[in-house]
Amino acid sequence: PCKTLREHILHSLPAYTGPYRVGFLEIELPAADPRPIAPHIKRNNEFALKLDTVLFAVFYPTDADADADPTTKSERAAKKSRPPWLPRPRPSTCKGYAKFLNIPHWPVTAYMAATTMFTKLPAYRNARLSQRGPGEEGHDPGRGSGSGSGSGNQHISDAETLVDQEDEDEDEGYDDDDDDDSHDNNPRQFPVVIFSHGLGGSRTLYSSICGELASHGLVVVAVEHRDGSGARTFVNKAGKSQDLESNDVDRTAGLPKNEEKPAQRRQKDEKTKRYYKIDYLVPKDNAQDTSPHNPNGVDKELRGAQIDMRLAEIDEAFRALGLINSGKGSEVYRDNLRKRGNVGSSSKGLEGIDWEDWAGRLDLANVTIMGHSFGGATAVQALRSEKLPWITQGVLLDPWGPATPECPEQRSVHKPVLSVGSEAFMHWGENFECVKRVCDEARAAGTLSWMMTIRGSTHLSQTDFAILYPNWMSLVIKTIVDPQRAISLTVHSVLEFLNLTLPRAQTRFTRAWAGEQLLSRANPVAKVESDHRPDDKWVAARLKIPNEFSTRLRGVLGWGRRSEGLASQDVSDEIWCHQSPDKEAVEQYMRRHSRLSISRTPEGVIA
């Protein structure tokens, strides 16, 4: 979408670089089974973890064009509406971030109002789901291969590509003309990714990654967790008798006399309000359980219960996707609580969507789980869970290792895993070993596993904060990598990973997914550099820039700059690979799962 005048003045998000434009839905549905999670965990005599509703945003491929004349109701609505980056109600969300950071709210609200409070996502609300798949008529394979990807390695010979589509089609008897004809009656299904955010996160905080994946032909469902891990979220009451709001207070012990009247007033207010809010839940007597230097370690009881609730929310989101995919989108529209008049809602709600476009278009048998930080720990447990068999592979973005529950041998990870971490967390030894153990679980199970680090990155490099506030990221957290390049490295690694692990029907037209060959060209390193390792007190929080003052001064004055045109970089200049499958492991996996025919070349395995 073209930038508005406001976006030219304030901070804005760059357009997505894939061959699709991106649509956006916001859905909140009552839980099928409202219940407290870990009822023994309470705050203010109430259940701390309550599953009443599930809230998620959907980033998906669309053909909406702002320059074309809209023909459908959905297209007319999409042309005029782009969702805000900061969740509504925006001033209250700013206060939630201030409370999360334990600082006064007015400077946070004022600063965000002057920078990102009115930032829009480069996506179209309620746009029509794309009616084409990559490789079909209208697909532009060259779009997005320029400055957005930040790579000098876009043009790679066929001998270097991981997927040789022409040989593959011949071996398996595919005929392009026949396949194109079949799409008229059987529209291509889109792969589905479910995204779990980290502490302080929300459904839009990772829009750069979620939207970029959607622009390459995936449907990404970003769940906003109500487990007290976000800065602030609002829960709309469903208005049904089974809602937990009717029994969320533990009254068995009775109320102290001096609290009776205030509590009665609060209960009266709760009955009249149509929503309630959830702020960040601070662990009791262990507020700094995220710190590497905390002698008490992680609050395993609370974090374990939160992960249990997150898995329940993921299951609820999957149930909603099932309704949409089975042609029951009208039920989702009917029950949706994010609509005009409800807190945190757009006036558009789900208006203008043709749910028939979504019927049968989602591949729900091979869902990818992805998460950042605490969401990475959630993804690990989702991969281990026997209750979520539809999850077939997982992506861990800088996961919080110590928060991951201990693994019983019978519940180890046995599905393909890709871990893309930050250099800041790599220097945190305990976290590094925890993530390595997870990858070792997958390797021991005979499946594919990669563990990588983006050089010069910090923990927030995979969030929108890195894009919107690059100067603060550089000055305060000492992020060295270019923010957009860090997102690009993450996305292209994920796409190449999915190109290997998703079924053949999902990856046939996706040559661009392995464009940079980051996984196939990254060799495990024996030793990593420690030039940017900070002092112990700053481990995991930030990096160190040697001779920082003189380095920044030279950059400002332009000293030492050379102009030599474009230059290719080796993968190891941008990524450290700590663990990857060898050629034999890749070949065995592909043959075992009947993915593709395999041949060998001097450059590696050709699938």
XYZ file of C-alpha atoms in Angstrom:
607
model
C 0.000 0.000 0.000
C 1.099 3.555 -0.640
C 2.282 5.405 2.453
C -0.045 8.004 3.882
C 1.125 11.506 4.764
C 1.136 10.503 8.415
C 3.449 7.568 7.654
C 5.910 9.848 5.874
C 6.147 11.873 9.080
C 5.931 9.151 11.745
C 7.561 5.746 11.956
C 6.279 3.205 9.452
C 6.696 -0.427 8.470
C 8.143 -1.355 5.063
C 6.028 -3.101 2.463
C 6.234 -6.875 2.248
C 8.439 -8.244 -0.517
C 6.752 -11.484 -1.610
C 4.672 -12.033 -4.755
C 1.377 -11.578 -2.881
C -0.162 -8.628 -1.166
C -1.276 -9.328 2.396
C -4.732 -9.472 3.949
C -5.582 -9.204 7.645
C -8.376 -10.587 9.834
C -8.969 -10.155 13.559
C -11.028 -12.809 15.313
C -12.026 -13.374 18.953
C -14.219 -16.383 19.682
C -15.625 -17.885 22.873
C -13.685 -20.946 23.988
C -15.387 -24.261 23.348
C -14.552 -25.268 26.917
C -14.114 -22.188 29.169
C -12.085 -23.174 32.198
C -9.399 -22.047 34.599
C -5.870 -23.267 33.880
C -3.938 -24.265 37.004
C -6.771 -23.190 39.390
C -4.361 -23.111 42.329
C -2.556 -20.083 40.852
C -4.459 -16.985 41.964
C -4.020 -13.235 42.134
C -6.304 -11.077 44.310
C -8.243 -14.177 45.236
C -9.109 -14.849 41.570
C -7.963 -17.382 39.020
C -4.851 -15.963 37.385
C -5.200 -18.018 34.195
C -8.672 -18.174 32.648
C -9.536 -19.488 29.211
C -12.670 -17.558 28.245
C -12.017 -16.618 24.630
C -9.267 -16.966 22.037
C -7.986 -13.930 20.119
C -5.842 -14.099 16.995
C -4.922 -12.181 13.863
C -4.653 -13.855 10.469
C -2.097 -12.678 7.897
C -2.865 -14.239 4.532
C -2.157 -13.899 0.778
C -4.471 -11.643 -1.170
C -4.669 -10.174 -4.656
C -6.083 -6.867 -3.393
C -4.716 -3.922 -5.360
C -5.134 -0.423 -4.022
C -4.678 1.036 -7.490
C -7.365 -1.079 -9.155
C -11.082 -0.456 -9.065
C -12.631 -2.746 -6.431
C -15.364 -5.011 -7.727
C -16.462 -6.915 -4.646
C -17.691 -5.748 -1.264
C -14.606 -7.278 0.360
C -12.285 -5.441 -2.037
C -14.070 -2.132 -1.461
C -13.671 -2.532 2.301
C -10.049 -3.611 2.010
C -9.109 -0.688 -0.199
C -10.059 1.789 2.503
C -8.951 -0.018 5.640
C -5.522 -0.918 6.969
C -5.187 -2.201 10.535
C -3.184 -0.281 13.155
C 0.090 -1.710 14.375
C -0.633 -0.832 18.015
C -3.651 -2.821 19.251
C -6.759 -0.912 20.251
C -7.487 0.797 22.575
C -4.111 2.341 21.843
C -3.654 4.677 24.860
C -4.494 1.810 27.213
C -2.048 -0.474 25.377
C 0.668 2.142 25.885
C -0.107 2.125 29.605
C 0.209 -1.644 29.556
C 3.699 -1.396 28.053
C 4.661 1.183 30.679
C 3.474 -1.122 33.441
C 5.353 -4.017 31.833
C 8.542 -1.901 31.802
C 7.816 -0.606 35.324
C 8.059 3.062 34.328
C 5.530 5.963 34.427
C 2.963 5.667 31.671
C 2.812 9.276 30.484
C 6.267 9.395 28.806
C 5.610 6.048 27.120
C 2.202 7.149 25.858
C 3.525 10.513 24.699
C 6.510 9.012 22.874
C 4.490 6.296 21.172
C 1.850 8.865 20.197
C 4.600 10.843 18.462
C 6.110 7.831 16.724
C 4.040 4.661 16.256
C 0.599 5.042 17.837
C -0.891 5.680 14.388
C 1.368 3.366 12.386
C -0.542 1.102 10.019
C 0.307 -2.401 8.885
C 1.080 -2.695 5.142
C -1.884 -5.066 4.864
C -5.557 -4.857 3.828
C -8.242 -5.605 6.376
C -10.796 -8.231 5.333
C -9.356 -8.506 1.824
C -10.321 -11.439 -0.349
C -8.199 -14.572 0.013
C -6.024 -15.012 -3.074
C -7.550 -17.216 -5.724
C -4.198 -18.238 -7.178
C -1.144 -20.111 -6.002
C 2.514 -19.236 -6.615
C 3.428 -20.190 -10.156
C -0.084 -19.650 -11.500
C -1.132 -16.854 -13.852
C -0.483 -13.454 -12.315
C 2.397 -14.627 -10.161
C 5.382 -12.254 -10.310
C 8.481 -14.211 -9.283
C 10.707 -11.153 -9.565
C 8.781 -9.034 -7.070
C 10.559 -8.686 -3.773
C 13.996 -9.771 -4.944
C 15.385 -6.287 -4.658
C 16.188 -4.052 -1.726
C 13.618 -5.623 0.563
C 15.566 -8.841 0.891
C 18.884 -7.119 1.362
C 20.820 -9.919 -0.273
C 23.382 -10.070 -3.000
C 22.766 -13.794 -3.471
C 19.336 -13.798 -5.088
C 20.450 -15.168 -8.467
C 21.645 -18.711 -7.857
C 22.288 -21.289 -10.519
C 20.144 -24.406 -10.781
C 23.093 -26.492 -9.605
C 23.047 -24.633 -6.289
C 19.312 -24.715 -5.622
C 17.963 -27.121 -3.058
C 14.844 -27.903 -5.086
C 15.181 -28.631 -8.809
C 11.577 -28.328 -9.901
C 11.951 -29.404 -13.529
C 13.601 -32.739 -12.724
C 11.134 -33.223 -9.928
C 8.122 -32.761 -12.196
C 9.481 -35.189 -14.757
C 10.289 -37.839 -12.153
C 6.858 -37.698 -10.599
C 4.904 -37.422 -13.863
C 3.502 -33.949 -13.304
C 2.220 -31.989 -16.264
C 2.005 -28.231 -15.835
C -0.965 -27.825 -18.187
C -2.957 -30.530 -16.452
C -2.106 -29.059 -13.088
C -3.210 -25.575 -14.090
C -6.532 -26.930 -15.292
C -7.079 -28.741 -12.029
C -6.808 -25.516 -10.081
C -10.114 -24.340 -11.518
C -12.027 -27.020 -9.617
C -9.594 -27.623 -6.738
C -8.024 -24.325 -5.625
C -4.601 -24.718 -4.111
C -4.438 -25.034 -0.344
C -2.217 -22.630 1.562
C 0.218 -23.861 4.228
C -0.692 -22.702 7.745
C 1.636 -21.317 10.418
C 0.528 -20.631 14.002
C 2.661 -17.974 15.722
C 3.143 -17.639 19.500
C 4.501 -14.350 20.843
C 6.994 -13.749 23.639
C 6.729 -11.846 26.923
C 5.219 -8.406 26.382
C 4.064 -9.409 22.898
C 0.792 -9.135 21.038
C -0.864 -10.359 17.851
C 0.739 -7.555 15.796
C 4.196 -7.205 17.369
C 5.669 -9.670 14.864
C 3.842 -8.345 11.816
C 7.099 -7.981 9.850
C 7.707 -11.728 9.977
C 4.059 -12.829 9.833
C 3.215 -10.499 6.964
C 6.370 -11.368 5.036
C 5.556 -15.069 5.257
C 2.000 -14.327 4.118
C 3.359 -12.409 1.137
C 5.109 -15.635 0.082
C 1.919 -17.685 0.153
C 1.381 -18.826 3.756
C -1.526 -18.229 6.109
C -0.079 -17.084 9.440
C -2.241 -17.120 12.569
C -0.774 -14.872 15.279
C -2.358 -15.787 18.611
C -2.594 -13.146 21.335
C -2.186 -15.079 24.559
C -4.288 -14.221 27.620
C -1.977 -16.010 30.063
C -0.518 -12.861 31.587
C 2.554 -12.933 29.360
C 1.543 -9.948 27.221
C 1.841 -6.324 28.249
C -1.944 -5.829 28.138
C -4.835 -7.530 26.392
C -8.607 -7.186 26.557
C -11.075 -10.065 26.794
C -14.613 -9.481 25.560
C -17.261 -11.372 27.464
C -19.215 -13.802 25.377
C -22.373 -13.264 27.387
C -22.988 -16.957 27.933
C -23.766 -18.724 31.176
C -20.670 -20.895 31.000
C -18.296 -17.891 30.992
C -15.771 -18.025 33.784
C -16.561 -14.440 34.729
C -19.512 -15.817 36.671
C -17.312 -17.925 38.929
C -13.824 -16.501 38.717
C -13.616 -15.531 42.393
C -12.705 -18.103 44.987
C -15.221 -17.349 47.727
C -14.644 -20.436 49.829
C -12.534 -18.611 52.374
C -14.825 -15.599 52.627
C -13.855 -11.941 52.365
C -12.116 -9.944 55.111
C -14.537 -7.486 56.696
C -12.437 -4.471 55.755
C -12.521 -5.567 52.088
C -16.164 -6.508 51.817
C -17.551 -3.269 50.411
C -14.760 -2.570 47.852
C -15.005 -6.157 46.660
C -18.764 -5.882 46.283
C -18.332 -2.701 44.266
C -15.760 -4.399 42.059
C -18.033 -7.365 41.472
C -20.854 -5.006 40.533
C -18.593 -3.209 38.053
C -17.523 -6.541 36.551
C -21.152 -7.494 35.959
C -21.869 -4.272 34.087
C -18.654 -4.286 32.027
C -18.633 -6.248 28.797
C -14.924 -6.933 28.974
C -11.972 -7.272 31.320
C -8.269 -6.639 30.835
C -5.244 -8.795 31.569
C -1.866 -7.241 32.312
C 1.542 -8.843 32.625
C 1.519 -11.410 35.431
C 4.536 -10.946 37.684
C 5.833 -14.159 39.319
C 5.386 -14.092 43.082
C 8.603 -13.407 45.008
C 10.572 -13.830 41.778
C 9.880 -10.810 39.612
C 13.157 -11.143 37.694
C 12.758 -14.780 36.697
C 13.723 -13.883 33.125
C 17.188 -12.691 34.145
C 20.206 -14.960 33.476
C 21.656 -13.897 36.832
C 18.553 -14.551 38.922
C 19.573 -16.925 41.760
C 15.995 -18.253 42.018
C 15.885 -19.208 38.361
C 12.690 -19.401 36.344
C 9.311 -19.675 38.082
C 8.663 -23.133 36.656
C 5.196 -23.428 38.194
C 3.843 -20.226 36.658
C 5.643 -20.538 33.322
C 4.612 -24.172 32.968
C 0.971 -23.271 33.634
C 1.195 -20.416 31.137
C 2.522 -22.789 28.481
C -0.383 -25.143 29.211
C -2.812 -22.279 28.640
C -0.992 -21.248 25.476
C -1.341 -24.759 24.076
C -5.058 -24.657 24.902
C -5.384 -21.335 23.055
C -3.512 -22.737 20.059
C -5.915 -25.672 20.011
C -8.880 -23.271 20.148
C -7.444 -21.247 17.264
C -7.025 -24.454 15.268
C -10.672 -25.326 15.964
C -11.689 -21.946 14.530
C -9.582 -22.568 11.432
C -11.325 -25.900 11.054
C -14.713 -24.178 11.017
C -13.537 -21.726 8.365
C -11.963 -24.449 6.252
C -15.041 -26.664 6.417
C -17.310 -23.958 5.016
C -18.677 -22.793 8.377
C -17.193 -19.315 8.267
C -20.647 -17.871 8.887
C -20.514 -19.390 12.394
C -17.197 -17.645 13.013
C -18.746 -14.385 11.799
C -21.736 -14.894 14.095
C -19.683 -15.630 17.214
C -16.860 -13.150 16.586
C -16.463 -10.729 19.494
C -14.146 -8.288 17.700
C -16.885 -6.185 16.147
C -18.330 -2.710 16.407
C -19.161 -1.782 19.988
C -16.760 -4.218 21.685
C -13.476 -3.149 23.242
C -10.377 -3.318 21.064
C -12.405 -3.837 17.909
C -12.433 -2.264 14.498
C -15.754 -0.963 13.223
C -15.196 -3.231 10.206
C -15.294 -6.427 12.262
C -15.427 -9.305 9.759
C -17.704 -7.443 7.352
C -17.364 -8.053 3.640
C -15.687 -11.462 3.785
C -16.865 -14.130 1.402
C -16.360 -17.230 3.521
C -16.822 -19.503 0.523
C -13.417 -18.313 -0.675
C -11.873 -19.898 2.438
C -13.609 -23.279 2.274
C -11.064 -26.019 1.675
C -8.208 -23.549 1.141
C -6.200 -24.273 4.322
C -3.881 -27.246 4.753
C -4.698 -28.152 8.354
C -3.001 -31.546 8.260
C 0.513 -30.075 8.181
C 0.569 -27.017 10.429
C 3.819 -25.300 11.411
C 4.213 -23.966 14.958
C 6.449 -20.920 15.326
C 7.272 -18.780 18.328
C 9.673 -16.144 19.618
C 11.269 -16.165 23.084
C 8.612 -17.574 25.457
C 6.690 -18.412 22.307
C 9.683 -20.528 21.313
C 9.353 -22.468 24.562
C 5.651 -22.843 23.761
C 6.516 -24.170 20.300
C 8.811 -26.804 21.840
C 5.986 -28.106 24.028
C 3.592 -28.060 21.083
C 6.038 -30.235 19.138
C 6.226 -32.640 22.074
C 2.481 -32.785 22.660
C 0.545 -35.820 21.520
C -2.666 -33.778 21.654
C -1.597 -31.638 18.685
C -0.820 -34.239 15.994
C -1.607 -31.770 13.197
C 1.588 -29.859 14.029
C 4.247 -31.426 11.820
C 7.257 -29.091 12.187
C 8.378 -26.170 14.304
C 10.399 -22.967 14.118
C 11.998 -21.502 17.247
C 12.941 -17.826 17.073
C 15.461 -16.988 19.808
C 13.670 -19.303 22.265
C 13.774 -18.824 26.035
C 15.386 -22.134 26.867
C 15.246 -22.187 30.687
C 11.455 -21.686 30.566
C 11.017 -24.858 28.527
C 9.740 -27.670 30.786
C 11.908 -30.720 31.300
C 11.389 -33.364 28.670
C 10.310 -36.888 29.577
C 12.028 -39.332 27.254
C 8.738 -40.584 25.845
C 7.654 -37.030 24.916
C 10.772 -35.733 23.193
C 10.658 -33.663 20.010
C 10.330 -36.008 17.049
C 9.406 -33.499 14.339
C 11.659 -31.267 12.188
C 12.986 -28.197 14.011
C 14.622 -24.965 12.923
C 16.059 -22.655 15.585
C 17.109 -19.135 14.537
C 18.594 -17.311 17.507
C 20.214 -13.975 18.289
C 23.865 -13.403 19.060
C 22.882 -11.768 22.366
C 21.165 -14.969 23.541
C 23.946 -17.134 22.089
C 26.330 -15.676 24.668
C 23.927 -16.799 27.429
C 25.435 -20.226 28.037
C 22.506 -21.802 29.915
C 20.018 -20.775 27.243
C 22.274 -21.996 24.437
C 22.560 -25.443 26.026
C 18.790 -25.669 26.566
C 18.083 -24.920 22.909
C 20.798 -27.337 21.819
C 19.174 -30.116 23.842
C 15.871 -29.518 22.045
C 17.597 -29.749 18.663
C 19.398 -32.886 19.866
C 16.006 -34.426 20.692
C 14.917 -33.999 17.085
C 18.207 -35.302 15.742
C 18.045 -38.373 18.006
C 14.546 -39.063 16.669
C 15.984 -39.283 13.165
C 14.434 -36.076 11.841
C 15.854 -32.799 10.515
C 17.231 -30.181 12.872
C 19.003 -26.848 12.372
C 20.345 -24.473 15.016
C 21.549 -21.085 13.775
C 22.474 -17.616 15.046
C 22.141 -14.314 13.181
C 25.370 -12.427 13.775
C 25.075 -8.986 15.348
C 21.441 -9.503 16.378
C 19.780 -9.032 19.746
C 16.648 -10.507 21.278
C 14.284 -7.905 19.769
C 15.756 -8.171 16.268
C 12.913 -10.491 15.237
C 10.187 -8.098 16.413
C 8.703 -4.964 14.865
C 10.467 -2.847 17.486
C 13.720 -3.412 15.583
C 12.158 -1.993 12.403
C 10.300 0.887 14.028
C 13.000 1.970 16.484
C 16.346 1.081 14.856
C 18.270 3.940 16.484
C 17.229 2.928 20.000
C 18.060 -0.681 19.173
C 21.534 0.385 18.108
C 22.260 2.881 20.883
C 20.773 1.040 23.863
C 20.830 -2.665 23.018
C 23.860 -2.410 20.692
C 22.213 -4.219 17.787
C 24.695 -4.416 14.923
C 22.848 -6.201 12.114
C 20.631 -4.149 9.821
C 17.068 -4.603 11.170
C 15.453 -5.403 7.820
C 18.246 -7.792 6.928
C 17.727 -9.665 10.216
C 14.037 -10.103 9.360
C 14.941 -11.194 5.829
C 17.456 -13.786 7.068
C 14.854 -15.144 9.463
C 12.072 -15.337 6.867
C 14.193 -16.891 4.123
C 15.582 -19.481 6.529
C 12.021 -20.397 7.513
C 10.880 -20.606 3.889
C 13.774 -22.869 2.953
C 13.052 -25.056 5.977
C 9.375 -25.362 5.004
C 10.366 -26.090 1.437
C 11.997 -29.254 2.764
C 9.472 -30.302 5.387
C 6.052 -29.490 3.926
C 4.324 -31.994 1.622
C 5.068 -31.985 -2.080
C 1.703 -30.445 -2.961
C 2.521 -27.341 -0.878
C 5.989 -26.656 -2.264
C 5.766 -27.492 -5.953
C 5.606 -23.875 -7.112
C 7.828 -22.385 -4.427
C 11.286 -22.230 -5.962
C 11.688 -18.717 -4.478
C 11.314 -20.126 -0.968
C 14.876 -21.447 -1.165
C 16.261 -18.450 -3.036
C 19.180 -17.687 -0.739
C 20.024 -21.289 0.182
C 20.883 -20.234 3.737
C 20.411 -23.700 5.214
C 22.119 -25.679 2.496
C 25.149 -23.361 2.325
C 25.617 -22.903 6.082
C 28.215 -25.285 7.471
C 28.483 -25.875 11.230
C 31.216 -23.728 12.754
C 33.695 -25.132 15.258
C 34.177 -21.834 17.061
C 32.301 -18.542 17.020
C 33.780 -15.117 17.484
C 33.297 -13.370 20.816
C 34.211 -9.805 19.816
C 30.696 -8.611 20.636
C 30.187 -10.578 23.836
C 29.179 -8.070 26.545
C 30.257 -8.013 30.172
C 28.562 -10.676 32.274
C 26.004 -8.293 33.747
C 24.703 -7.494 30.243
C 24.644 -11.045 28.891
C 21.446 -11.720 26.884
C 20.364 -8.082 27.242
C 22.686 -6.509 24.697
C 25.932 -6.794 22.743
C 29.223 -4.935 22.935
C 30.600 -2.710 20.190
C 34.419 -2.463 20.488
C 35.640 1.135 20.342
C 32.039 2.218 20.081
C 32.543 5.987 20.245
C 35.195 6.147 17.558
C 33.280 3.652 15.409
C 30.111 5.751 15.522
C 32.072 8.956 14.959
C 33.711 7.535 11.847
C 30.277 6.505 10.604
C 28.848 10.004 11.118
C 31.808 11.725 9.444
C 32.072 9.163 6.661
C 35.702 8.304 7.424
C 37.011 5.036 6.091
C 34.083 4.437 3.741
C 34.866 2.649 0.502
C 32.725 2.486 -2.606
C 33.339 -0.768 -4.396
C 29.836 -1.580 -5.596
C 27.978 -4.735 -4.604
C 29.900 -7.612 -3.067
C 28.813 -11.153 -2.268
C 29.026 -12.388 1.302
C 29.482 -15.906 2.503
C 26.668 -17.271 4.661
C 29.048 -17.458 7.641
C 29.497 -13.670 7.444
C 25.856 -13.293 8.461
C 24.878 -16.556 10.141
C 26.597 -19.001 12.450
C 25.343 -22.553 12.044
C 25.762 -24.634 15.210
C 23.915 -27.737 14.088
C 22.597 -28.992 10.757
C 21.820 -32.364 9.212
C 24.421 -33.855 6.887
C 23.667 -34.851 3.309
C 22.834 -38.430 4.252
C 20.339 -37.289 6.913
C 18.566 -34.991 4.457
C 18.435 -37.762 1.858
C 17.051 -40.308 4.301
C 14.389 -37.904 5.545
C 13.254 -36.985 2.043
C 13.049 -40.595 0.922
C 11.324 -41.726 4.125
C 8.613 -39.103 3.729
C 8.359 -39.487 -0.056
C 9.015 -35.800 -0.481
C 11.134 -35.650 -3.639
C 13.569 -37.644 -5.737
C 17.169 -37.207 -4.594
C 20.383 -36.833 -6.562
C 23.872 -35.678 -5.660
C 26.002 -32.886 -7.113
C 29.335 -31.400 -6.027
C 27.337 -28.562 -4.453
C 25.295 -30.865 -2.228
C 22.013 -32.708 -2.179
C 19.564 -31.836 -4.938
C 15.968 -32.682 -4.075
